[in-house]
mmCIF file of C-alpha atoms and ligand atoms in Angstrom:
data_model
loop_
_atom_site.group_PDB
_atom_site.id
_atom_site.type_symbol
_atom_site.label_atom_id
_atom_site.label_comp_id
_atom_site.label_asym_id
_atom_site.label_seq_id
_atom_site.Cartn_x
_atom_site.Cartn_y
_atom_site.Cartn_z
ATOM 1 C CA UNK A 1 10.293 -56.709 -26.577
ATOM 2 C CA UNK A 2 6.785 -58.446 -26.671
ATOM 3 C CA UNK A 3 5.571 -56.123 -29.608
ATOM 4 C CA UNK A 4 5.339 -57.897 -32.772
ATOM 5 C CA UNK A 5 6.219 -61.283 -31.472
ATOM 6 C CA UNK A 6 3.721 -63.663 -30.550
ATOM 7 C CA UNK A 7 5.021 -65.912 -27.877
ATOM 8 C CA UNK A 8 4.766 -69.606 -29.194
ATOM 9 C CA UNK A 9 5.072 -72.701 -27.287
ATOM 10 C CA UNK A 10 3.285 -75.890 -27.080
ATOM 11 C CA UNK A 11 -0.446 -75.748 -25.878
ATOM 12 C CA UNK A 12 -3.121 -78.416 -25.820
ATOM 13 C CA UNK A 13 -5.483 -78.097 -28.655
ATOM 14 C CA UNK A 14 -8.740 -79.722 -29.563
ATOM 15 C CA UNK A 15 -9.295 -81.706 -32.874
ATOM 16 C CA UNK A 16 -11.700 -78.788 -34.257
ATOM 17 C CA UNK A 17 -10.551 -76.527 -37.067
ATOM 18 C CA UNK A 18 -10.635 -72.795 -37.184
ATOM 19 C CA UNK A 19 -12.744 -72.904 -40.094
ATOM 20 C CA UNK A 20 -15.644 -74.190 -37.933
ATOM 21 C CA UNK A 21 -15.424 -70.966 -35.634
ATOM 22 C CA UNK A 22 -17.457 -68.677 -37.714
ATOM 23 C CA UNK A 23 -14.334 -66.772 -38.636
ATOM 24 C CA UNK A 24 -13.842 -65.282 -42.192
ATOM 25 C CA UNK A 25 -10.994 -66.310 -44.795
ATOM 26 C CA UNK A 26 -9.089 -63.295 -44.107
ATOM 27 C CA UNK A 27 -8.775 -63.844 -40.448
ATOM 28 C CA UNK A 28 -8.280 -67.606 -40.720
ATOM 29 C CA UNK A 29 -5.544 -66.828 -43.261
ATOM 30 C CA UNK A 30 -3.812 -64.847 -40.446
ATOM 31 C CA UNK A 31 -4.218 -67.649 -38.014
ATOM 32 C CA UNK A 32 -2.617 -70.257 -40.262
ATOM 33 C CA UNK A 33 0.380 -67.675 -41.140
ATOM 34 C CA UNK A 34 1.497 -67.813 -37.633
ATOM 35 C CA UNK A 35 1.195 -71.713 -37.405
ATOM 36 C CA UNK A 36 -1.862 -72.209 -35.205
ATOM 37 C CA UNK A 37 -3.434 -75.406 -36.545
ATOM 38 C CA UNK A 38 -6.259 -76.379 -34.337
ATOM 39 C CA UNK A 39 -7.999 -74.067 -31.631
ATOM 40 C CA UNK A 40 -7.348 -74.626 -28.113
ATOM 41 C CA UNK A 41 -10.399 -75.533 -25.813
ATOM 42 C CA UNK A 42 -11.051 -72.137 -24.802
ATOM 43 C CA UNK A 43 -10.870 -70.668 -28.447
ATOM 44 C CA UNK A 44 -13.193 -73.558 -29.723
ATOM 45 C CA UNK A 45 -15.624 -72.633 -26.947
ATOM 46 C CA UNK A 46 -15.541 -68.850 -26.896
ATOM 47 C CA UNK A 47 -15.005 -67.766 -30.652
ATOM 48 C CA UNK A 48 -18.171 -69.068 -32.110
ATOM 49 C CA UNK A 49 -20.250 -67.209 -29.425
ATOM 50 C CA UNK A 50 -18.284 -64.060 -29.470
ATOM 51 C CA UNK A 51 -18.209 -63.649 -33.314
ATOM 52 C CA UNK A 52 -22.138 -63.483 -33.177
ATOM 53 C CA UNK A 53 -22.035 -60.590 -30.773
ATOM 54 C CA UNK A 54 -23.308 -62.411 -27.689
ATOM 55 C CA UNK A 55 -21.445 -61.459 -24.368
ATOM 56 C CA UNK A 56 -19.279 -64.070 -23.087
ATOM 57 C CA UNK A 57 -17.437 -64.780 -19.693
ATOM 58 C CA UNK A 58 -14.609 -67.047 -20.133
ATOM 59 C CA UNK A 59 -13.191 -69.017 -17.218
ATOM 60 C CA UNK A 60 -9.732 -69.480 -18.246
ATOM 61 C CA UNK A 61 -5.954 -68.961 -17.147
ATOM 62 C CA UNK A 62 -3.100 -67.491 -19.151
ATOM 63 C CA UNK A 63 -1.516 -70.292 -21.016
ATOM 64 C CA UNK A 64 -5.046 -71.613 -22.214
ATOM 65 C CA UNK A 65 -4.981 -69.570 -25.536
ATOM 66 C CA UNK A 66 -7.288 -67.021 -24.272
ATOM 67 C CA UNK A 67 -5.640 -64.187 -25.749
ATOM 68 C CA UNK A 68 -6.438 -65.356 -29.378
ATOM 69 C CA UNK A 69 -9.923 -66.397 -28.023
ATOM 70 C CA UNK A 70 -10.615 -62.826 -27.650
ATOM 71 C CA UNK A 71 -8.542 -61.065 -30.217
ATOM 72 C CA UNK A 72 -9.697 -63.183 -33.292
ATOM 73 C CA UNK A 73 -13.554 -62.211 -32.769
ATOM 74 C CA UNK A 74 -12.549 -58.616 -32.392
ATOM 75 C CA UNK A 75 -10.366 -58.832 -35.429
ATOM 76 C CA UNK A 76 -13.545 -60.513 -37.281
ATOM 77 C CA UNK A 77 -15.995 -57.836 -36.178
ATOM 78 C CA UNK A 78 -14.150 -54.666 -36.460
ATOM 79 C CA UNK A 79 -13.087 -52.816 -39.639
ATOM 80 C CA UNK A 80 -10.601 -49.938 -39.941
ATOM 81 C CA UNK A 81 -11.222 -46.348 -39.916
ATOM 82 C CA UNK A 82 -14.013 -45.204 -37.707
ATOM 83 C CA UNK A 83 -12.388 -44.025 -34.576
ATOM 84 C CA UNK A 84 -11.810 -46.299 -31.249
ATOM 85 C CA UNK A 85 -14.163 -48.982 -31.507
ATOM 86 C CA UNK A 86 -12.249 -51.818 -29.836
ATOM 87 C CA UNK A 87 -11.120 -51.600 -26.028
ATOM 88 C CA UNK A 88 -9.080 -54.163 -24.196
ATOM 89 C CA UNK A 89 -8.519 -53.681 -20.595
ATOM 90 C CA UNK A 90 -5.587 -55.590 -19.361
ATOM 91 C CA UNK A 91 -4.182 -55.980 -15.591
ATOM 92 C CA UNK A 92 -0.534 -55.266 -16.182
ATOM 93 C CA UNK A 93 1.818 -53.657 -18.817
ATOM 94 C CA UNK A 94 3.207 -56.902 -19.724
ATOM 95 C CA UNK A 95 -0.092 -58.634 -20.568
ATOM 96 C CA UNK A 96 -1.231 -55.436 -22.543
ATOM 97 C CA UNK A 97 2.001 -55.500 -24.632
ATOM 98 C CA UNK A 98 1.270 -59.334 -25.360
ATOM 99 C CA UNK A 99 -2.199 -58.541 -26.509
ATOM 100 C CA UNK A 100 -0.896 -55.915 -28.612
ATOM 101 C CA UNK A 101 1.287 -58.126 -30.543
ATOM 102 C CA UNK A 102 -1.644 -60.533 -30.949
ATOM 103 C CA UNK A 103 -3.697 -57.652 -32.484
ATOM 104 C CA UNK A 104 -1.054 -56.687 -34.760
ATOM 105 C CA UNK A 105 -0.920 -60.142 -36.263
ATOM 106 C CA UNK A 106 -4.727 -60.986 -36.327
ATOM 107 C CA UNK A 107 -5.937 -57.537 -37.057
ATOM 108 C CA UNK A 108 -3.938 -57.287 -40.434
ATOM 109 C CA UNK A 109 -6.657 -58.582 -42.646
ATOM 110 C CA UNK A 110 -9.050 -55.725 -41.822
ATOM 111 C CA UNK A 111 -6.181 -53.270 -41.577
ATOM 112 C CA UNK A 112 -6.866 -52.749 -37.728
ATOM 113 C CA UNK A 113 -4.655 -50.395 -35.823
ATOM 114 C CA UNK A 114 -3.825 -50.491 -32.034
ATOM 115 C CA UNK A 115 -2.649 -48.019 -29.434
ATOM 116 C CA UNK A 116 -1.219 -49.543 -26.201
ATOM 117 C CA UNK A 117 -1.632 -47.309 -23.205
ATOM 118 C CA UNK A 118 0.282 -48.522 -20.134
ATOM 119 C CA UNK A 119 1.629 -46.972 -17.040
ATOM 120 C CA UNK A 120 5.252 -46.248 -16.381
ATOM 121 C CA UNK A 121 6.329 -45.028 -19.649
ATOM 122 C CA UNK A 122 6.014 -41.626 -21.170
ATOM 123 C CA UNK A 123 2.603 -40.049 -22.375
ATOM 124 C CA UNK A 124 3.832 -38.355 -25.405
ATOM 125 C CA UNK A 125 4.268 -41.499 -27.601
ATOM 126 C CA UNK A 126 0.908 -42.729 -26.553
ATOM 127 C CA UNK A 127 -0.552 -39.294 -27.385
ATOM 128 C CA UNK A 128 0.966 -39.571 -30.766
ATOM 129 C CA UNK A 129 -0.534 -43.170 -31.264
ATOM 130 C CA UNK A 130 -3.958 -41.937 -30.255
ATOM 131 C CA UNK A 131 -3.783 -38.987 -32.759
ATOM 132 C CA UNK A 132 -3.267 -41.539 -35.467
ATOM 133 C CA UNK A 133 -6.833 -42.550 -34.690
ATOM 134 C CA UNK A 134 -6.274 -46.398 -33.832
ATOM 135 C CA UNK A 135 -9.306 -48.759 -34.230
ATOM 136 C CA UNK A 136 -8.387 -50.658 -30.948
ATOM 137 C CA UNK A 137 -6.961 -49.591 -27.539
ATOM 138 C CA UNK A 138 -5.291 -51.907 -25.363
ATOM 139 C CA UNK A 139 -4.864 -50.416 -21.830
ATOM 140 C CA UNK A 140 -4.269 -50.781 -18.196
ATOM 141 C CA UNK A 141 -7.164 -49.134 -16.502
ATOM 142 C CA UNK A 142 -5.131 -46.393 -14.521
ATOM 143 C CA UNK A 143 -3.280 -44.917 -17.650
ATOM 144 C CA UNK A 144 -6.380 -45.393 -19.831
ATOM 145 C CA UNK A 145 -8.195 -42.962 -17.363
ATOM 146 C CA UNK A 146 -5.348 -40.649 -17.424
ATOM 147 C CA UNK A 147 -5.514 -40.241 -21.121
ATOM 148 C CA UNK A 148 -9.664 -40.078 -20.894
ATOM 149 C CA UNK A 149 -9.385 -37.210 -18.377
ATOM 150 C CA UNK A 150 -7.047 -35.227 -20.550
ATOM 151 C CA UNK A 151 -9.149 -35.522 -23.325
ATOM 152 C CA UNK A 152 -6.552 -37.601 -25.436
ATOM 153 C CA UNK A 153 -8.910 -40.420 -26.075
ATOM 154 C CA UNK A 154 -12.892 -40.915 -26.383
ATOM 155 C CA UNK A 155 -14.528 -44.066 -25.591
ATOM 156 C CA UNK A 156 -18.045 -43.087 -26.613
ATOM 157 C CA UNK A 157 -17.930 -45.189 -29.912
ATOM 158 C CA UNK A 158 -16.606 -48.345 -28.222
ATOM 159 C CA UNK A 159 -18.436 -51.243 -29.521
ATOM 160 C CA UNK A 160 -16.164 -54.250 -28.390
ATOM 161 C CA UNK A 161 -15.023 -54.478 -24.765
ATOM 162 C CA UNK A 162 -12.707 -57.036 -23.495
ATOM 163 C CA UNK A 163 -11.979 -57.359 -19.731
ATOM 164 C CA UNK A 164 -8.942 -59.696 -19.649
ATOM 165 C CA UNK A 165 -8.123 -61.325 -16.320
ATOM 166 C CA UNK A 166 -10.837 -59.383 -14.483
ATOM 167 C CA UNK A 167 -10.020 -61.239 -11.250
ATOM 168 C CA UNK A 168 -6.456 -60.138 -11.405
ATOM 169 C CA UNK A 169 -7.392 -56.411 -12.153
ATOM 170 C CA UNK A 170 -9.614 -56.656 -8.972
ATOM 171 C CA UNK A 171 -6.694 -58.050 -7.120
ATOM 172 C CA UNK A 172 -4.537 -55.136 -8.145
ATOM 173 C CA UNK A 173 -7.048 -52.783 -6.831
ATOM 174 C CA UNK A 174 -8.445 -51.585 -10.183
ATOM 175 C CA UNK A 175 -12.013 -51.743 -9.574
ATOM 176 C CA UNK A 176 -12.880 -47.948 -9.076
ATOM 177 C CA UNK A 177 -10.944 -47.376 -12.298
ATOM 178 C CA UNK A 178 -12.585 -50.229 -14.103
ATOM 179 C CA UNK A 179 -16.042 -48.894 -12.944
ATOM 180 C CA UNK A 180 -15.331 -45.405 -14.165
ATOM 181 C CA UNK A 181 -14.063 -46.765 -17.474
ATOM 182 C CA UNK A 182 -17.322 -48.913 -17.773
ATOM 183 C CA UNK A 183 -19.459 -46.095 -17.013
ATOM 184 C CA UNK A 184 -18.080 -43.987 -19.721
ATOM 185 C CA UNK A 185 -18.693 -46.686 -22.524
ATOM 186 C CA UNK A 186 -21.855 -46.715 -24.768
ATOM 187 C CA UNK A 187 -24.629 -49.168 -23.248
ATOM 188 C CA UNK A 188 -24.874 -50.979 -26.356
ATOM 189 C CA UNK A 189 -21.896 -52.876 -27.060
ATOM 190 C CA UNK A 190 -20.259 -56.351 -27.074
ATOM 191 C CA UNK A 191 -18.586 -57.419 -23.942
ATOM 192 C CA UNK A 192 -16.211 -60.525 -23.333
ATOM 193 C CA UNK A 193 -14.656 -61.002 -19.914
ATOM 194 C CA UNK A 194 -11.947 -63.357 -19.018
ATOM 195 C CA UNK A 195 -11.122 -64.467 -15.395
ATOM 196 C CA UNK A 196 -9.533 -67.346 -13.838
ATOM 197 C CA UNK A 197 -11.812 -67.519 -10.943
ATOM 198 C CA UNK A 198 -15.557 -66.288 -10.353
ATOM 199 C CA UNK A 199 -15.583 -64.401 -6.869
ATOM 200 C CA UNK A 200 -18.712 -62.581 -6.111
ATOM 201 C CA UNK A 201 -17.063 -59.102 -7.035
ATOM 202 C CA UNK A 202 -16.573 -60.387 -10.638
ATOM 203 C CA UNK A 203 -20.199 -61.821 -10.725
ATOM 204 C CA UNK A 204 -21.325 -58.226 -9.659
ATOM 205 C CA UNK A 205 -19.449 -56.763 -12.586
ATOM 206 C CA UNK A 206 -20.967 -59.154 -14.950
ATOM 207 C CA UNK A 207 -24.413 -58.548 -13.730
ATOM 208 C CA UNK A 208 -24.052 -54.724 -13.867
ATOM 209 C CA UNK A 209 -22.067 -54.425 -17.087
ATOM 210 C CA UNK A 210 -22.808 -57.384 -19.179
ATOM 211 C CA UNK A 211 -25.791 -58.513 -21.224
ATOM 212 C CA UNK A 212 -26.924 -62.124 -20.530
ATOM 213 C CA UNK A 213 -23.599 -63.458 -21.077
ATOM 214 C CA UNK A 214 -22.882 -66.928 -21.979
ATOM 215 C CA UNK A 215 -20.521 -68.805 -19.652
ATOM 216 C CA UNK A 216 -17.796 -70.830 -20.863
ATOM 217 C CA UNK A 217 -15.589 -72.812 -18.032
ATOM 218 C CA UNK A 218 -12.515 -74.723 -19.130
ATOM 219 C CA UNK A 219 -10.458 -74.293 -15.849
ATOM 220 C CA UNK A 220 -9.002 -77.546 -14.865
ATOM 221 C CA UNK A 221 -10.724 -79.308 -12.077
ATOM 222 C CA UNK A 222 -9.275 -78.088 -8.776
ATOM 223 C CA UNK A 223 -8.098 -74.960 -10.428
ATOM 224 C CA UNK A 224 -4.339 -76.233 -10.870
ATOM 225 C CA UNK A 225 -2.618 -76.730 -14.150
ATOM 226 C CA UNK A 226 -1.703 -80.266 -15.199
ATOM 227 C CA UNK A 227 1.998 -81.023 -15.383
ATOM 228 C CA UNK A 228 2.999 -79.573 -12.163
ATOM 229 C CA UNK A 229 4.648 -81.326 -9.495
ATOM 230 C CA UNK A 230 4.245 -79.469 -6.197
ATOM 231 C CA UNK A 231 6.838 -79.558 -3.281
ATOM 232 C CA UNK A 232 6.701 -78.000 0.133
ATOM 233 C CA UNK A 233 9.642 -77.098 2.131
ATOM 234 C CA UNK A 234 8.528 -76.359 5.951
ATOM 235 C CA UNK A 235 11.462 -74.645 7.606
ATOM 236 C CA UNK A 236 12.369 -72.295 10.317
ATOM 237 C CA UNK A 237 12.010 -68.614 9.603
ATOM 238 C CA UNK A 238 15.650 -68.047 9.734
ATOM 239 C CA UNK A 239 16.482 -70.996 7.326
ATOM 240 C CA UNK A 240 14.179 -69.657 4.366
ATOM 241 C CA UNK A 241 17.072 -68.032 2.559
ATOM 242 C CA UNK A 242 19.429 -70.987 2.731
ATOM 243 C CA UNK A 243 16.708 -73.131 1.723
ATOM 244 C CA UNK A 244 16.279 -71.099 -1.446
ATOM 245 C CA UNK A 245 19.826 -71.066 -2.178
ATOM 246 C CA UNK A 246 20.157 -74.750 -1.756
ATOM 247 C CA UNK A 247 17.099 -75.159 -4.234
ATOM 248 C CA UNK A 248 18.767 -72.899 -6.659
ATOM 249 C CA UNK A 249 21.651 -75.393 -6.662
ATOM 250 C CA UNK A 250 19.583 -78.399 -6.983
ATOM 251 C CA UNK A 251 17.428 -77.324 -9.887
ATOM 252 C CA UNK A 252 19.321 -75.726 -12.934
ATOM 253 C CA UNK A 253 16.472 -74.810 -15.276
ATOM 254 C CA UNK A 254 14.953 -71.433 -15.709
ATOM 255 C CA UNK A 255 13.498 -70.450 -12.332
ATOM 256 C CA UNK A 256 11.002 -67.921 -11.222
ATOM 257 C CA UNK A 257 11.122 -66.796 -7.708
ATOM 258 C CA UNK A 258 7.995 -65.174 -6.111
ATOM 259 C CA UNK A 259 8.196 -62.812 -2.951
ATOM 260 C CA UNK A 260 5.617 -60.889 -1.554
ATOM 261 C CA UNK A 261 6.759 -57.464 -1.083
ATOM 262 C CA UNK A 262 8.827 -55.129 -3.621
ATOM 263 C CA UNK A 263 11.458 -54.297 -0.926
ATOM 264 C CA UNK A 264 12.062 -58.296 -0.663
ATOM 265 C CA UNK A 265 12.344 -58.668 -4.402
ATOM 266 C CA UNK A 266 15.220 -56.080 -4.331
ATOM 267 C CA UNK A 267 16.766 -57.596 -0.927
ATOM 268 C CA UNK A 268 16.535 -61.255 -2.547
ATOM 269 C CA UNK A 269 17.909 -60.106 -5.935
ATOM 270 C CA UNK A 270 21.136 -58.447 -4.268
ATOM 271 C CA UNK A 271 21.785 -61.622 -2.165
ATOM 272 C CA UNK A 272 21.492 -63.884 -5.277
ATOM 273 C CA UNK A 273 23.433 -61.414 -7.226
ATOM 274 C CA UNK A 274 26.342 -61.325 -4.817
ATOM 275 C CA UNK A 275 26.358 -65.161 -4.574
ATOM 276 C CA UNK A 276 27.029 -65.024 -8.441
ATOM 277 C CA UNK A 277 23.691 -66.297 -9.888
ATOM 278 C CA UNK A 278 22.560 -64.881 -13.181
ATOM 279 C CA UNK A 279 19.611 -63.216 -11.692
ATOM 280 C CA UNK A 280 17.177 -60.357 -12.479
ATOM 281 C CA UNK A 281 14.157 -59.171 -11.039
ATOM 282 C CA UNK A 282 10.677 -57.479 -11.811
ATOM 283 C CA UNK A 283 8.315 -55.544 -9.448
ATOM 284 C CA UNK A 284 6.115 -52.598 -9.685
ATOM 285 C CA UNK A 285 8.766 -49.974 -8.429
ATOM 286 C CA UNK A 286 10.799 -50.657 -11.367
ATOM 287 C CA UNK A 287 10.569 -48.580 -14.727
ATOM 288 C CA UNK A 288 8.629 -50.171 -17.737
ATOM 289 C CA UNK A 289 11.944 -50.271 -19.698
ATOM 290 C CA UNK A 290 13.688 -52.024 -16.797
ATOM 291 C CA UNK A 291 10.887 -54.525 -16.502
ATOM 292 C CA UNK A 292 11.000 -55.085 -20.193
ATOM 293 C CA UNK A 293 14.665 -55.608 -20.121
ATOM 294 C CA UNK A 294 14.254 -57.992 -17.232
ATOM 295 C CA UNK A 295 11.832 -60.145 -19.074
ATOM 296 C CA UNK A 296 13.998 -60.263 -22.096
ATOM 297 C CA UNK A 297 16.946 -61.330 -20.198
ATOM 298 C CA UNK A 298 15.083 -63.995 -18.586
ATOM 299 C CA UNK A 299 13.560 -65.147 -21.694
ATOM 300 C CA UNK A 300 16.797 -65.147 -23.515
ATOM 301 C CA UNK A 301 18.350 -67.211 -20.771
ATOM 302 C CA UNK A 302 21.160 -64.860 -20.259
ATOM 303 C CA UNK A 303 19.604 -64.776 -16.603
ATOM 304 C CA UNK A 304 18.362 -67.869 -15.218
ATOM 305 C CA UNK A 305 16.470 -66.591 -12.375
ATOM 306 C CA UNK A 306 13.950 -64.017 -12.099
ATOM 307 C CA UNK A 307 12.612 -62.709 -8.766
ATOM 308 C CA UNK A 308 9.156 -61.219 -8.927
ATOM 309 C CA UNK A 309 6.088 -60.095 -6.945
ATOM 310 C CA UNK A 310 2.786 -61.130 -7.722
ATOM 311 C CA UNK A 311 1.703 -57.860 -9.431
ATOM 312 C CA UNK A 312 4.680 -58.321 -12.051
ATOM 313 C CA UNK A 313 4.850 -62.032 -12.198
ATOM 314 C CA UNK A 314 1.382 -62.918 -13.135
ATOM 315 C CA UNK A 315 0.537 -63.197 -16.691
ATOM 316 C CA UNK A 316 4.181 -63.594 -17.496
ATOM 317 C CA UNK A 317 4.132 -65.816 -20.960
ATOM 318 C CA UNK A 318 7.678 -67.229 -21.079
ATOM 319 C CA UNK A 319 8.055 -70.808 -22.427
ATOM 320 C CA UNK A 320 10.500 -72.985 -20.664
ATOM 321 C CA UNK A 321 10.079 -71.778 -17.053
ATOM 322 C CA UNK A 322 10.814 -75.156 -15.338
ATOM 323 C CA UNK A 323 10.598 -74.045 -11.629
ATOM 324 C CA UNK A 324 8.552 -71.731 -9.815
ATOM 325 C CA UNK A 325 9.815 -71.097 -6.173
ATOM 326 C CA UNK A 326 7.602 -69.526 -3.633
ATOM 327 C CA UNK A 327 10.011 -67.825 -1.353
ATOM 328 C CA UNK A 328 6.956 -66.224 0.323
ATOM 329 C CA UNK A 329 3.687 -68.166 0.456
ATOM 330 C CA UNK A 330 1.008 -66.493 -1.811
ATOM 331 C CA UNK A 331 -1.624 -64.312 -0.125
ATOM 332 C CA UNK A 332 -4.462 -66.513 -1.597
ATOM 333 C CA UNK A 333 -4.818 -69.720 -3.190
ATOM 334 C CA UNK A 334 -5.784 -67.977 -6.588
ATOM 335 C CA UNK A 335 -2.332 -66.395 -6.461
ATOM 336 C CA UNK A 336 -0.910 -69.961 -5.861
ATOM 337 C CA UNK A 337 -2.738 -71.224 -9.053
ATOM 338 C CA UNK A 338 -1.466 -68.114 -10.967
ATOM 339 C CA UNK A 339 2.033 -68.427 -9.846
ATOM 340 C CA UNK A 340 2.350 -72.083 -10.570
ATOM 341 C CA UNK A 341 0.807 -71.442 -13.893
ATOM 342 C CA UNK A 342 3.936 -69.699 -14.999
ATOM 343 C CA UNK A 343 5.642 -73.104 -15.349
ATOM 344 C CA UNK A 344 4.334 -76.131 -17.241
ATOM 345 C CA UNK A 345 2.867 -73.848 -19.905
ATOM 346 C CA UNK A 346 1.238 -75.877 -22.650
ATOM 347 C CA UNK A 347 2.401 -79.073 -22.952
ATOM 348 C CA UNK A 348 5.704 -79.066 -20.793
ATOM 349 C CA UNK A 349 6.169 -79.916 -17.141
ATOM 350 C CA UNK A 350 7.242 -78.038 -14.236
ATOM 351 C CA UNK A 351 7.956 -78.062 -10.638
ATOM 352 C CA UNK A 352 6.536 -75.605 -7.992
ATOM 353 C CA UNK A 353 8.566 -75.413 -4.795
ATOM 354 C CA UNK A 354 6.974 -73.633 -1.755
ATOM 355 C CA UNK A 355 9.136 -72.556 1.139
ATOM 356 C CA UNK A 356 7.032 -72.036 4.195
ATOM 357 C CA UNK A 357 7.300 -71.561 8.070
ATOM 358 C CA UNK A 358 4.815 -72.453 10.621
ATOM 359 C CA UNK A 359 3.063 -69.256 10.070
ATOM 360 C CA UNK A 360 2.185 -70.375 6.779
ATOM 361 C CA UNK A 361 0.649 -73.645 7.691
ATOM 362 C CA UNK A 362 -3.001 -72.489 7.508
ATOM 363 C CA UNK A 363 -2.452 -71.196 4.043
ATOM 364 C CA UNK A 364 -0.693 -74.491 2.874
ATOM 365 C CA UNK A 365 -3.871 -76.331 4.093
ATOM 366 C CA UNK A 366 -6.134 -74.051 1.902
ATOM 367 C CA UNK A 367 -3.925 -74.527 -1.026
ATOM 368 C CA UNK A 368 -3.956 -78.321 -0.445
ATOM 369 C CA UNK A 369 -7.735 -78.285 -0.366
ATOM 370 C CA UNK A 370 -7.860 -76.463 -3.779
ATOM 371 C CA UNK A 371 -5.452 -78.839 -5.229
ATOM 372 C CA UNK A 372 -7.257 -81.723 -3.871
ATOM 373 C CA UNK A 373 -4.167 -83.253 -2.363
ATOM 374 C CA UNK A 374 -1.539 -83.056 0.156
ATOM 375 C CA UNK A 375 1.715 -81.366 -1.121
ATOM 376 C CA UNK A 376 4.473 -83.675 -0.624
ATOM 377 C CA UNK A 377 6.981 -82.391 2.175
ATOM 378 C CA UNK A 378 10.488 -82.214 0.916
ATOM 379 C CA UNK A 379 13.698 -81.395 2.534
ATOM 380 C CA UNK A 380 17.047 -80.041 1.199
ATOM 381 C CA UNK A 381 20.593 -81.137 2.533
ATOM 382 C CA UNK A 382 21.823 -79.036 5.586
ATOM 383 C CA UNK A 383 18.450 -77.644 6.556
ATOM 384 C CA UNK A 384 16.580 -78.981 9.292
ATOM 385 C CA UNK A 385 12.929 -79.407 8.334
ATOM 386 C CA UNK A 386 10.215 -77.747 10.721
ATOM 387 C CA UNK A 387 7.898 -80.703 11.797
ATOM 388 C CA UNK A 388 4.227 -80.216 11.775
ATOM 389 C CA UNK A 389 2.369 -81.265 14.694
ATOM 390 C CA UNK A 390 -1.544 -82.171 14.950
ATOM 391 C CA UNK A 391 -2.357 -79.005 16.971
ATOM 392 C CA UNK A 392 -4.049 -76.214 15.084
ATOM 393 C CA UNK A 393 -1.760 -73.929 13.666
ATOM 394 C CA UNK A 394 -1.362 -70.295 14.664
ATOM 395 C CA UNK A 395 -2.938 -67.633 12.408
ATOM 396 C CA UNK A 396 -0.910 -66.386 9.485
ATOM 397 C CA UNK A 397 0.696 -63.100 9.909
ATOM 398 C CA UNK A 398 0.040 -61.050 6.763
ATOM 399 C CA UNK A 399 2.525 -58.580 5.213
ATOM 400 C CA UNK A 400 0.707 -56.340 2.638
ATOM 401 C CA UNK A 401 2.646 -55.626 -0.572
HETATM 402 P P1 AMP B 501 -2.482 -67.309 -23.863
HETATM 403 O O1 AMP B 501 -3.182 -68.300 -23.013
HETATM 404 O O2 AMP B 501 -3.229 -66.507 -24.690
HETATM 405 O O3 AMP B 501 -1.243 -66.521 -23.319
HETATM 406 O O4 AMP B 501 -1.630 -68.304 -25.044
HETATM 407 C C1 AMP B 501 -0.754 -69.485 -24.615
HETATM 408 C C2 AMP B 501 0.155 -69.771 -25.603
HETATM 409 O O5 AMP B 501 -0.466 -70.530 -26.542
HETATM 410 C C3 AMP B 501 0.891 -68.746 -26.521
HETATM 411 O O6 AMP B 501 2.273 -68.983 -26.604
HETATM 412 C C4 AMP B 501 0.150 -68.704 -27.762
HETATM 413 O O7 AMP B 501 0.879 -68.249 -28.800
HETATM 414 C C5 AMP B 501 -0.030 -70.289 -27.821
HETATM 415 N N1 AMP B 501 -1.327 -70.384 -28.727
HETATM 416 C C6 AMP B 501 -2.559 -69.886 -28.654
HETATM 417 N N2 AMP B 501 -3.478 -70.527 -29.417
HETATM 418 C C7 AMP B 501 -2.838 -71.420 -29.936
HETATM 419 C C8 AMP B 501 -3.305 -72.424 -30.953
HETATM 420 N N3 AMP B 501 -4.556 -72.601 -31.249
HETATM 421 N N4 AMP B 501 -2.315 -73.349 -31.312
HETATM 422 C C9 AMP B 501 -1.156 -73.218 -30.989
HETATM 423 N N5 AMP B 501 -0.534 -72.351 -30.053
HETATM 424 C C10 AMP B 501 -1.569 -71.537 -29.481
#
């Protein structure tokens, strides 16, 4: 389980100290207790602004230390015992649970209590948690609205709002639910929003629901994380599976395999399982319990391979993933960056291998434009590479999830 356990792996930090960021002694004590010595760039930039109560937009990805960047100001500004005054919207259950783990540690000094409202699990324990009058709710938008509509929770005293991975929430189709939640909140409040990218739809939300936000951008140039080697395997459609199997024999580290559709996650899982690979899978059709179990198995190393769809795979914070394989090319360049961000987390290094066919070449070119470099073409023994010509590639066929 994530709960109560903050993931800890190497991350690039600044030479600033937490004492310089405007945090109180109690909160700094909690930071020290878990062993954070210096703030990361996003923490150093966001915390001093957020503790003053000014709205902030942070452009940062998972792995940059952004969770603590919003949890610390929240822990600083809220005190225990006046009903739900902090609300954090997260795109996925996994990210919500990770956030709750941070809240439990950093909120201790002010006695802050948290309820986590995520879909796919029973309502009853969540209703019990709400009856205990938590100070902070961390929730995925759909489940939160369920509770609001049933009268289980009131949001009219929320003072602190965090929209985490806002672009990801939009990608998942949460815009209507997000708007509905935002409309129910008091107008006077403090809002912090994080996003890896700033598409127009996010600018729109910022304009409509935030108050002259300060903008902090620490995304690496080109949008891709450092420490990642990219490789491209151009093959015929019928060779994709054998290419994957060959890659899995070549690279023996902890490997995350991305597919586009839930049905393909199941299909690939069964193929790899039958071949004797220690594999598990995570996608939106699996129950919360099964998803947590799969992540635990992957994290502990008992299963070296995790097959995931984008929805389930984004935001996974597991140290030691050495290899990300795109079995299906991502639907967008943002997804490519996010998938790749699951490896080379913090200071370590990783490989992102993309298996692509001629139909994927237009997307490959877009990805290369974002990376600012051509991805090296690679081959695996026994599989004939598909050779690119200079003629314009045909349009990509899109399979929706
Ligand atoms: P996040 O981007 O919030 O998912 O954080 C990425 C990882 O960095 C997590 O494993 C955190 O526990 C870790 N982390 C966050 N801030 C710090 C810090 N200031 N010093 C050391 N590790 C940190």
